[in-house]
């Protein structure tokens, strides 16, 4: 059965998901494993990665945890060598790990700016640099990076985050032009998704207006979404799976919104 007919589609492939120990990353790991891939759940939190692997193993999937800080180029090199020696080099790379923060432009410390760019933009660059060459060599690969609708529209009090996410779209687009035709490189842009990251945003708005409840902040977010609900990790994961399938070899260099209709372009 082919994937067009509803088959799984990623049998015999290995996928590495950064930030695979939490939220959307965990959902992506689950979805790619269901599609038949062997999973490398990589996270700065080894415990988080291990929890994801335990969940996948319970469902009978083959998966391994990887302790990985995407900003540490030496560590990435070490992991790459290990995976190569063990026959676990990824055919699918998902750049999902990121940090989020909110502050007015005048309150963002230069060190905070640097860390935002380091994790959210330099991290995906280092991961692509480490893992794309083998994809080119084997004439097949998929890179999907998780940007954000905020990287297209901008968002007040998140200028450092938005700058990094916009940069990730430009990085992906540029690399897609370099590595065509056998490797595709795309971004998914989520809107508001229920994860631990969303709590940073609700806490920020509550810090500016102590009378507003968390439920009210969430209602304001929901009210902006035409499809009437917050996103779920599986909404994003489904799109990542779809872009990763071998049958999808005619989509590259795109930044696709998966946001309940929040944004258009
Ligand atoms: P999350 O629950 O905070 O997950 C992010 C994961 O990345 C965490 O496990 C985090 O570990 C890990 N991480 C942080 N820094 C890392 C590093 N240097 N190296 C490796 N791993 C690192 O967030 P999420 O909501 O699932 O976000 C996933 C992606 O979706 C991100 O790219 C985010 O920007 C994007 N996104 C999310 C939303 C949303 O509404 N949630 C909207 C648009 C885009 P720790 O928890 O230990 O830091």
PDB file of C-alpha atoms and ligand atoms in Angstrom:
ATOM      1  CA  UNK A   1       0.000   0.000   0.000  1.00  0.00           C
ATOM      2  CA  UNK A   2       1.453   3.436  -0.872  1.00  0.00           C
ATOM      3  CA  UNK A   3       1.271   6.476   1.376  1.00  0.00           C
ATOM      4  CA  UNK A   4      -1.215   8.046  -1.070  1.00  0.00           C
ATOM      5  CA  UNK A   5      -3.485   5.091  -0.284  1.00  0.00           C
ATOM      6  CA  UNK A   6      -3.057   5.690   3.450  1.00  0.00           C
ATOM      7  CA  UNK A   7       0.059   3.562   4.034  1.00  0.00           C
ATOM      8  CA  UNK A   8       2.566   4.691   6.631  1.00  0.00           C
ATOM      9  CA  UNK A   9       5.198   6.004   4.233  1.00  0.00           C
ATOM     10  CA  UNK A  10       8.338   6.367   6.386  1.00  0.00           C
ATOM     11  CA  UNK A  11       9.260   2.729   6.899  1.00  0.00           C
ATOM     12  CA  UNK A  12      13.044   2.248   6.798  1.00  0.00           C
ATOM     13  CA  UNK A  13      13.716   5.946   7.487  1.00  0.00           C
ATOM     14  CA  UNK A  14      15.215   7.531  10.580  1.00  0.00           C
ATOM     15  CA  UNK A  15      13.973  10.872  11.897  1.00  0.00           C
ATOM     16  CA  UNK A  16      15.629  13.220  14.376  1.00  0.00           C
ATOM     17  CA  UNK A  17      13.398  15.731  16.174  1.00  0.00           C
ATOM     18  CA  UNK A  18      15.013  18.481  18.257  1.00  0.00           C
ATOM     19  CA  UNK A  19      13.027  19.573  21.285  1.00  0.00           C
ATOM     20  CA  UNK A  20      11.477  16.107  21.073  1.00  0.00           C
ATOM     21  CA  UNK A  21      11.000  15.923  24.825  1.00  0.00           C
ATOM     22  CA  UNK A  22       8.050  18.292  25.133  1.00  0.00           C
ATOM     23  CA  UNK A  23       4.953  19.810  23.530  1.00  0.00           C
ATOM     24  CA  UNK A  24       4.896  19.926  19.740  1.00  0.00           C
ATOM     25  CA  UNK A  25       8.202  18.015  19.442  1.00  0.00           C
ATOM     26  CA  UNK A  26       6.787  15.056  21.332  1.00  0.00           C
ATOM     27  CA  UNK A  27       3.714  15.104  19.069  1.00  0.00           C
ATOM     28  CA  UNK A  28       5.972  15.127  15.996  1.00  0.00           C
ATOM     29  CA  UNK A  29       7.981  12.164  17.329  1.00  0.00           C
ATOM     30  CA  UNK A  30       4.773  10.199  17.842  1.00  0.00           C
ATOM     31  CA  UNK A  31       3.406  11.031  14.390  1.00  0.00           C
ATOM     32  CA  UNK A  32       6.629  10.201  12.527  1.00  0.00           C
ATOM     33  CA  UNK A  33       6.938   6.934  14.475  1.00  0.00           C
ATOM     34  CA  UNK A  34       3.359   6.057  13.484  1.00  0.00           C
ATOM     35  CA  UNK A  35       4.397   6.730   9.895  1.00  0.00           C
ATOM     36  CA  UNK A  36       7.016   3.993  10.296  1.00  0.00           C
ATOM     37  CA  UNK A  37      10.205   5.977  11.027  1.00  0.00           C
ATOM     38  CA  UNK A  38      12.786   5.112  13.697  1.00  0.00           C
ATOM     39  CA  UNK A  39      12.895   8.044  16.048  1.00  0.00           C
ATOM     40  CA  UNK A  40      15.684  10.044  17.663  1.00  0.00           C
ATOM     41  CA  UNK A  41      14.034  12.263  20.286  1.00  0.00           C
ATOM     42  CA  UNK A  42      16.686  14.923  20.950  1.00  0.00           C
ATOM     43  CA  UNK A  43      16.308  17.464  23.700  1.00  0.00           C
ATOM     44  CA  UNK A  44      18.362  19.614  26.036  1.00  0.00           C
ATOM     45  CA  UNK A  45      16.347  17.847  28.724  1.00  0.00           C
ATOM     46  CA  UNK A  46      17.416  14.210  28.602  1.00  0.00           C
ATOM     47  CA  UNK A  47      14.556  13.290  30.940  1.00  0.00           C
ATOM     48  CA  UNK A  48      12.054  14.814  28.506  1.00  0.00           C
ATOM     49  CA  UNK A  49      13.588  12.889  25.608  1.00  0.00           C
ATOM     50  CA  UNK A  50      13.509   9.708  27.665  1.00  0.00           C
ATOM     51  CA  UNK A  51       9.816  10.220  28.528  1.00  0.00           C
ATOM     52  CA  UNK A  52       9.022  10.594  24.814  1.00  0.00           C
ATOM     53  CA  UNK A  53      10.954   7.430  23.987  1.00  0.00           C
ATOM     54  CA  UNK A  54       9.152   5.537  26.772  1.00  0.00           C
ATOM     55  CA  UNK A  55       5.807   6.622  25.299  1.00  0.00           C
ATOM     56  CA  UNK A  56       6.841   5.547  21.808  1.00  0.00           C
ATOM     57  CA  UNK A  57       8.216   2.234  23.075  1.00  0.00           C
ATOM     58  CA  UNK A  58       4.916   1.490  24.813  1.00  0.00           C
ATOM     59  CA  UNK A  59       3.293   1.758  21.387  1.00  0.00           C
ATOM     60  CA  UNK A  60       5.904  -0.638  19.958  1.00  0.00           C
ATOM     61  CA  UNK A  61       7.939   1.965  18.068  1.00  0.00           C
ATOM     62  CA  UNK A  62      11.724   1.984  17.747  1.00  0.00           C
ATOM     63  CA  UNK A  63      13.132   5.138  19.348  1.00  0.00           C
ATOM     64  CA  UNK A  64      16.193   6.478  21.169  1.00  0.00           C
ATOM     65  CA  UNK A  65      16.678   9.497  23.432  1.00  0.00           C
ATOM     66  CA  UNK A  66      19.485  11.942  22.631  1.00  0.00           C
ATOM     67  CA  UNK A  67      20.778  14.607  25.023  1.00  0.00           C
ATOM     68  CA  UNK A  68      21.356  17.562  22.719  1.00  0.00           C
ATOM     69  CA  UNK A  69      21.819  21.295  23.061  1.00  0.00           C
ATOM     70  CA  UNK A  70      21.287  22.643  19.537  1.00  0.00           C
ATOM     71  CA  UNK A  71      23.659  25.554  20.221  1.00  0.00           C
ATOM     72  CA  UNK A  72      26.613  23.292  21.024  1.00  0.00           C
ATOM     73  CA  UNK A  73      28.388  22.649  17.723  1.00  0.00           C
ATOM     74  CA  UNK A  74      31.030  20.374  19.269  1.00  0.00           C
ATOM     75  CA  UNK A  75      28.361  18.197  20.874  1.00  0.00           C
ATOM     76  CA  UNK A  76      26.405  18.054  17.597  1.00  0.00           C
ATOM     77  CA  UNK A  77      29.584  16.858  15.846  1.00  0.00           C
ATOM     78  CA  UNK A  78      30.039  14.137  18.470  1.00  0.00           C
ATOM     79  CA  UNK A  79      26.428  12.990  18.140  1.00  0.00           C
ATOM     80  CA  UNK A  80      26.718  12.957  14.368  1.00  0.00           C
ATOM     81  CA  UNK A  81      29.792  10.694  14.511  1.00  0.00           C
ATOM     82  CA  UNK A  82      28.068   8.366  16.960  1.00  0.00           C
ATOM     83  CA  UNK A  83      24.903   8.107  14.865  1.00  0.00           C
ATOM     84  CA  UNK A  84      26.943   7.490  11.735  1.00  0.00           C
ATOM     85  CA  UNK A  85      28.921   4.694  13.421  1.00  0.00           C
ATOM     86  CA  UNK A  86      25.717   3.114  14.724  1.00  0.00           C
ATOM     87  CA  UNK A  87      23.775   3.367  11.464  1.00  0.00           C
ATOM     88  CA  UNK A  88      21.243   5.844  12.861  1.00  0.00           C
ATOM     89  CA  UNK A  89      21.893   8.888  10.646  1.00  0.00           C
ATOM     90  CA  UNK A  90      18.651  10.815  10.137  1.00  0.00           C
ATOM     91  CA  UNK A  91      16.909  10.904   6.763  1.00  0.00           C
ATOM     92  CA  UNK A  92      14.390  13.368   8.197  1.00  0.00           C
ATOM     93  CA  UNK A  93      15.509  16.308  10.358  1.00  0.00           C
ATOM     94  CA  UNK A  94      12.925  18.310  12.273  1.00  0.00           C
ATOM     95  CA  UNK A  95      14.224  21.562  13.775  1.00  0.00           C
ATOM     96  CA  UNK A  96      11.649  22.086  16.478  1.00  0.00           C
ATOM     97  CA  UNK A  97      13.599  23.082  19.619  1.00  0.00           C
ATOM     98  CA  UNK A  98      13.184  26.717  20.556  1.00  0.00           C
ATOM     99  CA  UNK A  99      12.842  29.102  23.436  1.00  0.00           C
ATOM    100  CA  UNK A 100      10.283  31.878  23.809  1.00  0.00           C
ATOM    101  CA  UNK A 101      10.203  35.061  25.809  1.00  0.00           C
ATOM    102  CA  UNK A 102       8.271  38.314  25.910  1.00  0.00           C
ATOM    103  CA  UNK A 103       9.582  41.752  26.767  1.00  0.00           C
ATOM    104  CA  UNK A 104       9.392  45.307  25.471  1.00  0.00           C
ATOM    105  CA  UNK A 105      12.216  46.211  23.084  1.00  0.00           C
ATOM    106  CA  UNK A 106      13.821  48.479  25.696  1.00  0.00           C
ATOM    107  CA  UNK A 107      13.850  45.654  28.254  1.00  0.00           C
ATOM    108  CA  UNK A 108      15.493  42.943  26.171  1.00  0.00           C
ATOM    109  CA  UNK A 109      19.027  42.418  27.489  1.00  0.00           C
ATOM    110  CA  UNK A 110      21.644  41.871  24.751  1.00  0.00           C
ATOM    111  CA  UNK A 111      22.420  38.474  26.300  1.00  0.00           C
ATOM    112  CA  UNK A 112      18.735  37.548  26.066  1.00  0.00           C
ATOM    113  CA  UNK A 113      18.699  38.617  22.407  1.00  0.00           C
ATOM    114  CA  UNK A 114      21.810  36.541  21.727  1.00  0.00           C
ATOM    115  CA  UNK A 115      20.369  33.426  23.368  1.00  0.00           C
ATOM    116  CA  UNK A 116      17.107  33.749  21.390  1.00  0.00           C
ATOM    117  CA  UNK A 117      19.008  33.920  18.082  1.00  0.00           C
ATOM    118  CA  UNK A 118      21.442  31.235  19.226  1.00  0.00           C
ATOM    119  CA  UNK A 119      18.789  28.610  20.050  1.00  0.00           C
ATOM    120  CA  UNK A 120      16.074  29.481  17.520  1.00  0.00           C
ATOM    121  CA  UNK A 121      18.201  30.322  14.473  1.00  0.00           C
ATOM    122  CA  UNK A 122      21.813  29.212  14.911  1.00  0.00           C
ATOM    123  CA  UNK A 123      20.618  25.859  16.295  1.00  0.00           C
ATOM    124  CA  UNK A 124      18.745  24.907  13.095  1.00  0.00           C
ATOM    125  CA  UNK A 125      21.743  26.149  11.050  1.00  0.00           C
ATOM    126  CA  UNK A 126      24.141  23.896  12.984  1.00  0.00           C
ATOM    127  CA  UNK A 127      21.789  20.926  12.685  1.00  0.00           C
ATOM    128  CA  UNK A 128      21.343  21.417   8.935  1.00  0.00           C
ATOM    129  CA  UNK A 129      25.097  21.782   8.492  1.00  0.00           C
ATOM    130  CA  UNK A 130      25.692  18.529  10.375  1.00  0.00           C
ATOM    131  CA  UNK A 131      22.998  16.362   8.805  1.00  0.00           C
ATOM    132  CA  UNK A 132      22.196  17.658   5.302  1.00  0.00           C
ATOM    133  CA  UNK A 133      25.470  16.525   3.617  1.00  0.00           C
ATOM    134  CA  UNK A 134      24.580  12.873   4.101  1.00  0.00           C
ATOM    135  CA  UNK A 135      21.069  13.507   2.733  1.00  0.00           C
ATOM    136  CA  UNK A 136      22.603  15.036  -0.386  1.00  0.00           C
ATOM    137  CA  UNK A 137      25.006  12.104  -0.676  1.00  0.00           C
ATOM    138  CA  UNK A 138      22.214   9.523  -0.468  1.00  0.00           C
ATOM    139  CA  UNK A 139      20.021  11.657  -2.759  1.00  0.00           C
ATOM    140  CA  UNK A 140      17.095  11.753  -0.345  1.00  0.00           C
ATOM    141  CA  UNK A 141      16.230  13.804   2.689  1.00  0.00           C
ATOM    142  CA  UNK A 142      13.626  15.955   4.359  1.00  0.00           C
ATOM    143  CA  UNK A 143      14.175  18.968   6.585  1.00  0.00           C
ATOM    144  CA  UNK A 144      11.199  20.529   8.308  1.00  0.00           C
ATOM    145  CA  UNK A 145      11.749  23.479  10.633  1.00  0.00           C
ATOM    146  CA  UNK A 146       9.141  24.787  13.024  1.00  0.00           C
ATOM    147  CA  UNK A 147       8.949  28.545  12.605  1.00  0.00           C
ATOM    148  CA  UNK A 148       5.843  30.515  13.627  1.00  0.00           C
ATOM    149  CA  UNK A 149       3.157  32.724  12.138  1.00  0.00           C
ATOM    150  CA  UNK A 150       4.810  35.327  14.399  1.00  0.00           C
ATOM    151  CA  UNK A 151       7.843  35.069  12.111  1.00  0.00           C
ATOM    152  CA  UNK A 152       5.665  36.391   9.298  1.00  0.00           C
ATOM    153  CA  UNK A 153       3.344  38.853  11.019  1.00  0.00           C
ATOM    154  CA  UNK A 154       5.538  39.956  13.939  1.00  0.00           C
ATOM    155  CA  UNK A 155       4.210  40.135  17.484  1.00  0.00           C
ATOM    156  CA  UNK A 156       4.370  42.959  20.001  1.00  0.00           C
ATOM    157  CA  UNK A 157       6.772  42.255  22.882  1.00  0.00           C
ATOM    158  CA  UNK A 158       8.363  39.314  21.105  1.00  0.00           C
ATOM    159  CA  UNK A 159      10.696  41.097  18.665  1.00  0.00           C
ATOM    160  CA  UNK A 160      13.696  38.857  19.404  1.00  0.00           C
ATOM    161  CA  UNK A 161      11.624  35.680  18.980  1.00  0.00           C
ATOM    162  CA  UNK A 162       9.994  36.954  15.766  1.00  0.00           C
ATOM    163  CA  UNK A 163      13.340  38.047  14.312  1.00  0.00           C
ATOM    164  CA  UNK A 164      14.739  34.553  14.908  1.00  0.00           C
ATOM    165  CA  UNK A 165      11.646  32.845  13.437  1.00  0.00           C
ATOM    166  CA  UNK A 166      11.719  35.098  10.362  1.00  0.00           C
ATOM    167  CA  UNK A 167      15.403  34.281  10.001  1.00  0.00           C
ATOM    168  CA  UNK A 168      14.575  30.581  10.143  1.00  0.00           C
ATOM    169  CA  UNK A 169      12.208  30.993   7.173  1.00  0.00           C
ATOM    170  CA  UNK A 170      14.926  32.790   5.172  1.00  0.00           C
ATOM    171  CA  UNK A 171      17.533  30.194   6.172  1.00  0.00           C
ATOM    172  CA  UNK A 172      15.246  27.337   5.104  1.00  0.00           C
ATOM    173  CA  UNK A 173      14.285  28.976   1.828  1.00  0.00           C
ATOM    174  CA  UNK A 174      17.934  29.620   0.943  1.00  0.00           C
ATOM    175  CA  UNK A 175      19.075  26.114   1.854  1.00  0.00           C
ATOM    176  CA  UNK A 176      16.165  24.594  -0.103  1.00  0.00           C
ATOM    177  CA  UNK A 177      17.539  26.250  -3.256  1.00  0.00           C
ATOM    178  CA  UNK A 178      21.006  24.846  -2.579  1.00  0.00           C
ATOM    179  CA  UNK A 179      20.068  21.245  -1.885  1.00  0.00           C
ATOM    180  CA  UNK A 180      17.380  20.625  -4.519  1.00  0.00           C
ATOM    181  CA  UNK A 181      16.306  18.353  -6.119  1.00  0.00           C
ATOM    182  CA  UNK A 182      16.712  15.357  -3.797  1.00  0.00           C
ATOM    183  CA  UNK A 183      16.390  17.066  -0.420  1.00  0.00           C
ATOM    184  CA  UNK A 184      13.400  19.232   0.435  1.00  0.00           C
ATOM    185  CA  UNK A 185      13.513  21.960   3.095  1.00  0.00           C
ATOM    186  CA  UNK A 186      10.339  23.550   4.423  1.00  0.00           C
ATOM    187  CA  UNK A 187       8.963  25.399   7.438  1.00  0.00           C
ATOM    188  CA  UNK A 188       5.720  24.897   9.290  1.00  0.00           C
ATOM    189  CA  UNK A 189       4.357  28.032  10.933  1.00  0.00           C
ATOM    190  CA  UNK A 190       2.072  27.258  13.876  1.00  0.00           C
ATOM    191  CA  UNK A 191      -0.237  29.888  15.372  1.00  0.00           C
ATOM    192  CA  UNK A 192      -1.263  29.382  19.015  1.00  0.00           C
ATOM    193  CA  UNK A 193      -0.699  25.818  20.202  1.00  0.00           C
ATOM    194  CA  UNK A 194      -1.406  24.449  23.697  1.00  0.00           C
ATOM    195  CA  UNK A 195       2.043  23.563  25.097  1.00  0.00           C
ATOM    196  CA  UNK A 196       4.250  24.598  28.042  1.00  0.00           C
ATOM    197  CA  UNK A 197       5.505  27.458  25.804  1.00  0.00           C
ATOM    198  CA  UNK A 198       2.036  29.053  25.668  1.00  0.00           C
ATOM    199  CA  UNK A 199       2.154  29.578  29.447  1.00  0.00           C
ATOM    200  CA  UNK A 200       5.016  32.081  28.999  1.00  0.00           C
ATOM    201  CA  UNK A 201       2.696  34.197  26.875  1.00  0.00           C
ATOM    202  CA  UNK A 202      -0.266  34.010  29.253  1.00  0.00           C
ATOM    203  CA  UNK A 203       2.007  34.846  32.219  1.00  0.00           C
ATOM    204  CA  UNK A 204       3.371  37.885  30.353  1.00  0.00           C
ATOM    205  CA  UNK A 205      -0.075  39.336  29.665  1.00  0.00           C
ATOM    206  CA  UNK A 206      -1.108  38.668  33.260  1.00  0.00           C
ATOM    207  CA  UNK A 207       2.013  40.485  34.497  1.00  0.00           C
ATOM    208  CA  UNK A 208       0.869  43.556  32.533  1.00  0.00           C
ATOM    209  CA  UNK A 209      -2.710  43.324  33.764  1.00  0.00           C
ATOM    210  CA  UNK A 210      -3.087  41.551  37.128  1.00  0.00           C
ATOM    211  CA  UNK A 211      -6.903  41.624  36.783  1.00  0.00           C
ATOM    212  CA  UNK A 212      -6.909  39.366  33.785  1.00  0.00           C
ATOM    213  CA  UNK A 213      -7.211  35.618  34.342  1.00  0.00           C
ATOM    214  CA  UNK A 214      -5.297  32.958  32.433  1.00  0.00           C
ATOM    215  CA  UNK A 215      -8.607  31.728  30.996  1.00  0.00           C
ATOM    216  CA  UNK A 216      -9.325  35.220  29.682  1.00  0.00           C
ATOM    217  CA  UNK A 217      -5.926  35.491  27.961  1.00  0.00           C
ATOM    218  CA  UNK A 218      -6.539  32.132  26.332  1.00  0.00           C
ATOM    219  CA  UNK A 219     -10.021  33.226  25.247  1.00  0.00           C
ATOM    220  CA  UNK A 220      -8.494  36.304  23.567  1.00  0.00           C
ATOM    221  CA  UNK A 221      -6.082  34.050  21.706  1.00  0.00           C
ATOM    222  CA  UNK A 222      -8.869  31.673  20.703  1.00  0.00           C
ATOM    223  CA  UNK A 223     -11.053  34.531  19.487  1.00  0.00           C
ATOM    224  CA  UNK A 224      -8.436  35.453  16.887  1.00  0.00           C
ATOM    225  CA  UNK A 225      -8.552  31.961  15.352  1.00  0.00           C
ATOM    226  CA  UNK A 226     -11.168  31.457  12.606  1.00  0.00           C
ATOM    227  CA  UNK A 227     -11.405  27.720  13.299  1.00  0.00           C
ATOM    228  CA  UNK A 228     -12.316  28.549  16.897  1.00  0.00           C
ATOM    229  CA  UNK A 229      -9.823  26.547  18.936  1.00  0.00           C
ATOM    230  CA  UNK A 230      -6.188  26.546  20.005  1.00  0.00           C
ATOM    231  CA  UNK A 231      -3.895  24.284  18.010  1.00  0.00           C
ATOM    232  CA  UNK A 232      -2.847  20.908  19.326  1.00  0.00           C
ATOM    233  CA  UNK A 233       0.634  19.360  18.903  1.00  0.00           C
ATOM    234  CA  UNK A 234      -0.925  16.723  16.639  1.00  0.00           C
ATOM    235  CA  UNK A 235      -2.139  19.434  14.224  1.00  0.00           C
ATOM    236  CA  UNK A 236       1.457  20.499  13.662  1.00  0.00           C
ATOM    237  CA  UNK A 237       2.751  16.918  13.734  1.00  0.00           C
ATOM    238  CA  UNK A 238       0.339  15.869  10.972  1.00  0.00           C
ATOM    239  CA  UNK A 239       1.711  18.576   8.697  1.00  0.00           C
ATOM    240  CA  UNK A 240       5.324  17.596   9.478  1.00  0.00           C
ATOM    241  CA  UNK A 241       4.521  13.984   8.664  1.00  0.00           C
ATOM    242  CA  UNK A 242       2.906  14.978   5.406  1.00  0.00           C
ATOM    243  CA  UNK A 243       5.916  17.073   4.314  1.00  0.00           C
ATOM    244  CA  UNK A 244       8.261  14.233   5.288  1.00  0.00           C
ATOM    245  CA  UNK A 245       6.620  11.573   3.142  1.00  0.00           C
ATOM    246  CA  UNK A 246       8.586  10.383   0.090  1.00  0.00           C
ATOM    247  CA  UNK A 247       5.523  11.026  -2.072  1.00  0.00           C
ATOM    248  CA  UNK A 248       5.802  14.743  -1.268  1.00  0.00           C
ATOM    249  CA  UNK A 249       8.772  15.492  -3.498  1.00  0.00           C
ATOM    250  CA  UNK A 250       7.357  18.599  -5.179  1.00  0.00           C
ATOM    251  CA  UNK A 251       7.111  20.971  -2.202  1.00  0.00           C
ATOM    252  CA  UNK A 252      10.225  22.816  -1.083  1.00  0.00           C
ATOM    253  CA  UNK A 253      11.246  26.234   0.190  1.00  0.00           C
ATOM    254  CA  UNK A 254       7.793  26.896   1.643  1.00  0.00           C
ATOM    255  CA  UNK A 255       6.634  28.258   4.983  1.00  0.00           C
ATOM    256  CA  UNK A 256       3.195  26.740   5.519  1.00  0.00           C
ATOM    257  CA  UNK A 257       0.799  28.082   8.123  1.00  0.00           C
ATOM    258  CA  UNK A 258      -0.915  25.530  10.361  1.00  0.00           C
ATOM    259  CA  UNK A 259      -2.817  27.950  12.539  1.00  0.00           C
ATOM    260  CA  UNK A 260      -6.577  27.476  12.258  1.00  0.00           C
ATOM    261  CA  UNK A 261      -6.741  30.307   9.711  1.00  0.00           C
ATOM    262  CA  UNK A 262      -5.093  32.923  11.962  1.00  0.00           C
ATOM    263  CA  UNK A 263      -2.818  34.254   9.242  1.00  0.00           C
ATOM    264  CA  UNK A 264      -2.778  34.329   5.447  1.00  0.00           C
ATOM    265  CA  UNK A 265       0.460  34.515   3.428  1.00  0.00           C
TER     266      UNK A 265
HETATM  267  P1  LIG B   1       8.130  23.600  24.415  1.00  0.00           P
HETATM  268  O1  LIG B   1       7.050  22.744  24.972  1.00  0.00           O
HETATM  269  O2  LIG B   1       8.792  24.614  25.283  1.00  0.00           O
HETATM  270  O3  LIG B   1       9.222  22.639  23.754  1.00  0.00           O
HETATM  271  C1  LIG B   1      10.464  23.099  23.323  1.00  0.00           C
HETATM  272  C2  LIG B   1      11.472  22.024  23.643  1.00  0.00           C
HETATM  273  O4  LIG B   1      12.766  22.448  23.170  1.00  0.00           O
HETATM  274  C3  LIG B   1      11.623  21.806  25.154  1.00  0.00           C
HETATM  275  O5  LIG B   1      11.724  20.436  25.461  1.00  0.00           O
HETATM  276  C4  LIG B   1      12.930  22.525  25.454  1.00  0.00           C
HETATM  277  O6  LIG B   1      13.605  22.018  26.604  1.00  0.00           O
HETATM  278  C5  LIG B   1      13.710  22.218  24.197  1.00  0.00           C
HETATM  279  N1  LIG B   1      14.870  23.096  24.071  1.00  0.00           N
HETATM  280  C6  LIG B   1      15.005  24.383  24.470  1.00  0.00           C
HETATM  281  N2  LIG B   1      16.237  24.821  24.211  1.00  0.00           N
HETATM  282  C7  LIG B   1      16.901  23.801  23.618  1.00  0.00           C
HETATM  283  C8  LIG B   1      18.215  23.631  23.121  1.00  0.00           C
HETATM  284  N3  LIG B   1      19.129  24.623  23.203  1.00  0.00           N
HETATM  285  N4  LIG B   1      18.561  22.446  22.563  1.00  0.00           N
HETATM  286  C9  LIG B   1      17.677  21.428  22.496  1.00  0.00           C
HETATM  287  N5  LIG B   1      16.428  21.506  22.985  1.00  0.00           N
HETATM  288  C10 LIG B   1      16.042  22.683  23.532  1.00  0.00           C
HETATM  289  O7  LIG B   1       7.592  24.431  23.163  1.00  0.00           O
HETATM  290  P2  LIG B   1       6.569  24.047  21.988  1.00  0.00           P
HETATM  291  O8  LIG B   1       5.405  24.943  22.126  1.00  0.00           O
HETATM  292  O9  LIG B   1       6.383  22.608  21.883  1.00  0.00           O
HETATM  293  O10 LIG B   1       7.415  24.607  20.746  1.00  0.00           O
HETATM  294  C11 LIG B   1       7.901  23.775  19.705  1.00  0.00           C
HETATM  295  C12 LIG B   1       8.193  24.650  18.494  1.00  0.00           C
HETATM  296  O11 LIG B   1       6.981  25.253  18.020  1.00  0.00           O
HETATM  297  C13 LIG B   1       9.153  25.796  18.765  1.00  0.00           C
HETATM  298  O12 LIG B   1       9.993  25.973  17.662  1.00  0.00           O
HETATM  299  C14 LIG B   1       8.230  26.993  18.901  1.00  0.00           C
HETATM  300  O13 LIG B   1       8.876  28.201  18.654  1.00  0.00           O
HETATM  301  C15 LIG B   1       7.180  26.651  17.872  1.00  0.00           C
HETATM  302  N6  LIG B   1       5.911  27.336  18.055  1.00  0.00           N
HETATM  303  C16 LIG B   1       5.147  27.110  19.151  1.00  0.00           C
HETATM  304  C17 LIG B   1       3.931  27.783  19.276  1.00  0.00           C
HETATM  305  C18 LIG B   1       3.016  27.575  20.448  1.00  0.00           C
HETATM  306  O14 LIG B   1       1.976  28.254  20.517  1.00  0.00           O
HETATM  307  N7  LIG B   1       3.316  26.676  21.377  1.00  0.00           N
HETATM  308  C19 LIG B   1       3.521  28.687  18.276  1.00  0.00           C
HETATM  309  C20 LIG B   1       4.339  28.894  17.171  1.00  0.00           C
HETATM  310  C21 LIG B   1       5.532  28.203  17.057  1.00  0.00           C
HETATM  311  P3  LIG B   1      13.353  22.788  28.030  1.00  0.00           P
HETATM  312  O15 LIG B   1      11.876  22.737  28.263  1.00  0.00           O
HETATM  313  O16 LIG B   1      14.159  21.973  28.981  1.00  0.00           O
HETATM  314  O17 LIG B   1      13.852  24.190  27.794  1.00  0.00           O
END
